[in-house]
Amino acid sequence: MYCTGILKVLFLCAAVAITCWAAALSRRRPLETTPLHAAALTGDVDAVASLLDRANDINARDTSGATALHLAVINGSPVLIGMLLRHGAEVEAQDAAGQTPLTYAVQYRRDAALDVLLRAGANASAADASGRTPLHWAARCRNASAVPRLLAAGADPTARDDEGRTPLDTASFFESAAVGQALRGGIKRVGPASADRNVIVENENGAVR
């Protein structure tokens, strides 16, 4: 029984790692991309500003379908994300898997990026090509800190993916007690999404609030 339990834990850990990072590993391969994508991924604010001033297509896709905003979220810089949004980056842009920048923020555990995107009006219930919403990904990646943010922004905790699972079902399947607790507790407390989420303001430190 002890050995069986150990094997089960190892299996779950491997499943979580594969689930959350398979897409990330695919993004590490050489891609047909633009200088704006490269600058966004490395967090080079000056380079991004210069490229935007030269009228580069801010919503151009690389071969994975990702925009510069997707890659800026991977980097995690709220300043860079705010800059791209103010210059017209599509907050609901989808990559080839149907995933938005908000989904990336959940997968990569970029809480600051998540907050910026939600304030910019990102759809907290946007489903990808597999029917998974950001809440589903929070459960799959055991990202409990994202759950109350998503619920407060109006994420649907009852949404079902293409396998018929709700986020709570997914948390149970991946044995993520923290996510399950956050979902149960948050569902009781959340109210309507804030009406001013679509306001992006840069403060004196360059951060977006």
Coordinates of C-alpha atoms in Angstrom, one line a residue:
M1 CA 0.0 0.0 0.0
Y2 CA 2.8 2.4 0.9
C3 CA 4.5 1.8 -2.5
T4 CA 1.2 2.2 -4.3
G5 CA 0.7 5.6 -2.6
I6 CA 4.2 6.8 -3.5
L7 CA 3.6 5.7 -7.2
K8 CA 0.3 7.6 -7.2
V9 CA 1.9 10.8 -5.9
L10 CA 4.7 10.5 -8.5
F11 CA 2.2 10.0 -11.3
L12 CA 0.2 13.1 -10.3
C13 CA 3.3 15.2 -10.0
A14 CA 4.4 14.1 -13.5
A15 CA 0.9 14.7 -14.9
V16 CA 0.8 18.3 -13.5
A17 CA 4.3 19.0 -14.8
I18 CA 3.4 17.7 -18.3
T19 CA 0.1 19.5 -18.4
C20 CA 1.4 22.9 -17.4
W21 CA 4.7 22.9 -19.3
A22 CA 4.0 21.0 -22.5
A23 CA 2.8 24.2 -24.2
A24 CA 5.8 26.0 -22.6
L25 CA 8.3 23.5 -24.0
S26 CA 6.8 23.8 -27.5
R27 CA 7.3 27.6 -27.3
R28 CA 11.0 27.1 -26.7
R29 CA 11.6 25.8 -30.2
P30 CA 12.8 28.2 -33.0
L31 CA 9.8 30.2 -34.3
E32 CA 9.1 32.4 -37.2
T33 CA 8.8 35.5 -35.3
T34 CA 9.3 39.3 -35.3
P35 CA 11.7 41.6 -33.4
L36 CA 8.7 42.8 -31.4
H37 CA 8.1 39.2 -30.2
A38 CA 11.7 38.8 -29.3
A39 CA 11.8 42.0 -27.3
A40 CA 8.5 41.2 -25.5
L41 CA 9.8 37.8 -24.5
T42 CA 13.0 39.1 -23.1
G43 CA 11.3 42.1 -21.4
D44 CA 13.2 44.7 -23.2
V45 CA 11.0 47.7 -22.6
D46 CA 13.1 50.2 -24.6
A47 CA 13.3 47.9 -27.6
V48 CA 9.5 47.4 -27.5
A49 CA 8.9 51.1 -27.3
S50 CA 11.2 51.8 -30.2
L51 CA 9.6 49.1 -32.3
L52 CA 6.1 50.4 -31.6
D53 CA 7.2 53.9 -32.6
R54 CA 8.1 52.4 -36.0
A55 CA 4.6 51.1 -36.6
N56 CA 5.3 47.4 -36.3
D57 CA 2.2 45.2 -36.3
I58 CA 1.5 44.9 -32.6
N59 CA -0.9 41.9 -33.1
A60 CA 1.4 39.9 -35.5
R61 CA 1.5 36.2 -34.8
D62 CA 4.5 33.9 -34.6
T63 CA 4.2 30.3 -35.9
S64 CA 2.5 29.2 -32.6
G65 CA -0.1 31.9 -33.1
A66 CA 1.2 33.9 -30.1
T67 CA 1.3 37.7 -30.2
A68 CA 3.8 40.0 -28.5
L69 CA 1.3 40.3 -25.6
H70 CA 1.3 36.5 -25.1
L71 CA 5.1 36.6 -24.8
A72 CA 5.2 39.7 -22.6
V73 CA 3.0 37.7 -20.2
I74 CA 5.5 34.9 -20.2
N75 CA 8.2 37.4 -19.2
G76 CA 5.8 38.8 -16.6
S77 CA 6.5 42.5 -16.7
P78 CA 3.4 44.5 -15.9
V79 CA 5.0 47.6 -17.4
L80 CA 5.6 46.0 -20.7
I81 CA 2.1 44.4 -20.8
G82 CA 0.6 47.8 -20.0
M83 CA 2.6 49.4 -22.8
L84 CA 1.4 46.9 -25.3
L85 CA -2.2 47.2 -24.3
R86 CA -2.1 51.0 -24.5
H87 CA -0.8 50.6 -28.1
G88 CA -3.6 48.4 -29.2
A89 CA -2.6 44.9 -28.3
E90 CA -5.6 42.5 -28.4
V91 CA -6.3 41.4 -24.9
E92 CA -8.4 38.5 -26.2
A93 CA -5.9 37.3 -28.9
Q94 CA -5.8 33.5 -29.2
D95 CA -2.8 31.4 -30.1
A96 CA -3.0 28.2 -32.2
A97 CA -4.4 26.4 -29.2
G98 CA -7.1 29.0 -28.6
Q99 CA -5.3 30.3 -25.5
T100 CA -5.4 34.0 -24.6
P101 CA -2.7 36.0 -22.7
L102 CA -4.8 35.5 -19.5
T103 CA -4.4 31.7 -19.8
Y104 CA -0.7 32.2 -20.2
A105 CA -0.7 34.3 -17.0
V106 CA -2.3 31.4 -15.1
Q107 CA -0.1 28.7 -16.6
Y108 CA 3.1 30.6 -15.9
R109 CA 1.9 31.9 -12.5
R110 CA 2.3 35.5 -13.4
D111 CA 0.0 37.1 -10.8
A112 CA 1.0 40.7 -11.7
A113 CA 0.3 40.1 -15.3
L114 CA -3.0 38.4 -14.5
D115 CA -4.1 41.5 -12.6
V116 CA -3.2 43.9 -15.4
L117 CA -5.0 41.8 -18.0
L118 CA -8.1 41.5 -15.9
R119 CA -8.2 45.3 -15.3
A120 CA -7.9 45.7 -19.1
G121 CA -11.1 43.7 -19.5
A122 CA -9.8 40.2 -20.3
N123 CA -12.5 37.6 -20.3
A124 CA -11.9 35.5 -17.2
S125 CA -14.0 32.7 -18.7
A126 CA -12.5 32.5 -22.2
A127 CA -12.2 28.9 -23.2
D128 CA -9.4 27.5 -25.4
A129 CA -9.7 24.9 -28.1
S130 CA -10.2 22.1 -25.5
G131 CA -12.9 24.0 -23.7
R132 CA -10.6 24.8 -20.8
T133 CA -11.1 28.2 -19.1
P134 CA -8.4 30.0 -17.0
L135 CA -10.0 28.4 -13.9
H136 CA -9.5 25.0 -15.4
W137 CA -5.9 25.8 -16.0
A138 CA -5.5 27.1 -12.5
A139 CA -6.7 23.7 -11.3
R140 CA -4.5 21.8 -13.7
C141 CA -1.4 23.8 -12.7
R142 CA -2.3 24.0 -9.0
N143 CA -2.3 27.8 -9.2
A144 CA -4.5 28.6 -6.2
S145 CA -3.5 32.3 -6.1
A146 CA -5.2 32.9 -9.5
V147 CA -8.6 31.5 -8.4
P148 CA -9.9 34.4 -6.3
R149 CA -8.7 36.9 -8.9
L150 CA -10.5 35.1 -11.7
L151 CA -13.7 34.6 -9.7
A152 CA -13.7 38.3 -8.7
A153 CA -13.5 39.1 -12.4
G154 CA -16.5 37.0 -13.2
A155 CA -15.0 33.7 -14.1
D156 CA -17.6 30.9 -14.4
P157 CA -16.8 28.2 -11.9
T158 CA -19.4 25.9 -13.5
A159 CA -18.0 25.9 -17.0
R160 CA -17.2 22.5 -18.4
D161 CA -14.4 21.6 -20.7
D162 CA -14.5 19.2 -23.6
E163 CA -14.1 16.3 -21.2
G164 CA -17.1 17.5 -19.2
R165 CA -15.1 18.6 -16.2
T166 CA -15.7 21.8 -14.2
P167 CA -12.7 23.5 -12.6
L168 CA -13.6 21.9 -9.3
D169 CA -13.7 18.5 -11.0
T170 CA -10.3 19.2 -12.4
A171 CA -8.9 20.3 -9.1
S172 CA -10.2 17.0 -7.6
F173 CA -8.7 15.0 -10.5
F174 CA -5.3 16.6 -10.0
E175 CA -5.6 16.4 -6.2
S176 CA -5.1 20.1 -5.8
A177 CA -6.7 20.7 -2.4
A178 CA -5.6 24.4 -2.3
V179 CA -7.4 25.2 -5.6
G180 CA -10.4 23.2 -4.6
Q181 CA -10.6 25.1 -1.3
A182 CA -10.2 28.5 -3.1
L183 CA -12.9 27.5 -5.6
R184 CA -15.4 26.5 -2.9
G185 CA -14.6 29.6 -0.7
G186 CA -14.5 32.0 -3.6
I187 CA -17.8 31.0 -5.1
K188 CA -19.6 32.0 -1.9
R189 CA -17.9 35.4 -1.8
V190 CA -17.6 36.8 -5.3
G191 CA -19.9 39.5 -6.5
P192 CA -20.2 41.1 -10.0
A193 CA -17.0 41.9 -11.8
S194 CA -15.7 45.4 -11.2
A195 CA -17.1 47.9 -13.7
D196 CA -13.8 49.7 -14.1
R197 CA -11.7 46.7 -15.1
N198 CA -11.2 48.2 -18.5
V199 CA -9.3 51.3 -17.2
I200 CA -5.6 51.1 -17.6
V201 CA -3.6 53.8 -15.7
E202 CA 0.1 54.1 -15.5
N203 CA 1.3 55.3 -12.2
E204 CA 4.5 57.2 -11.5
N205 CA 6.5 54.0 -11.2
G206 CA 5.4 52.8 -14.6
A207 CA 3.2 50.1 -13.2
V208 CA -0.4 49.7 -14.5
R209 CA -3.2 49.8 -12.0

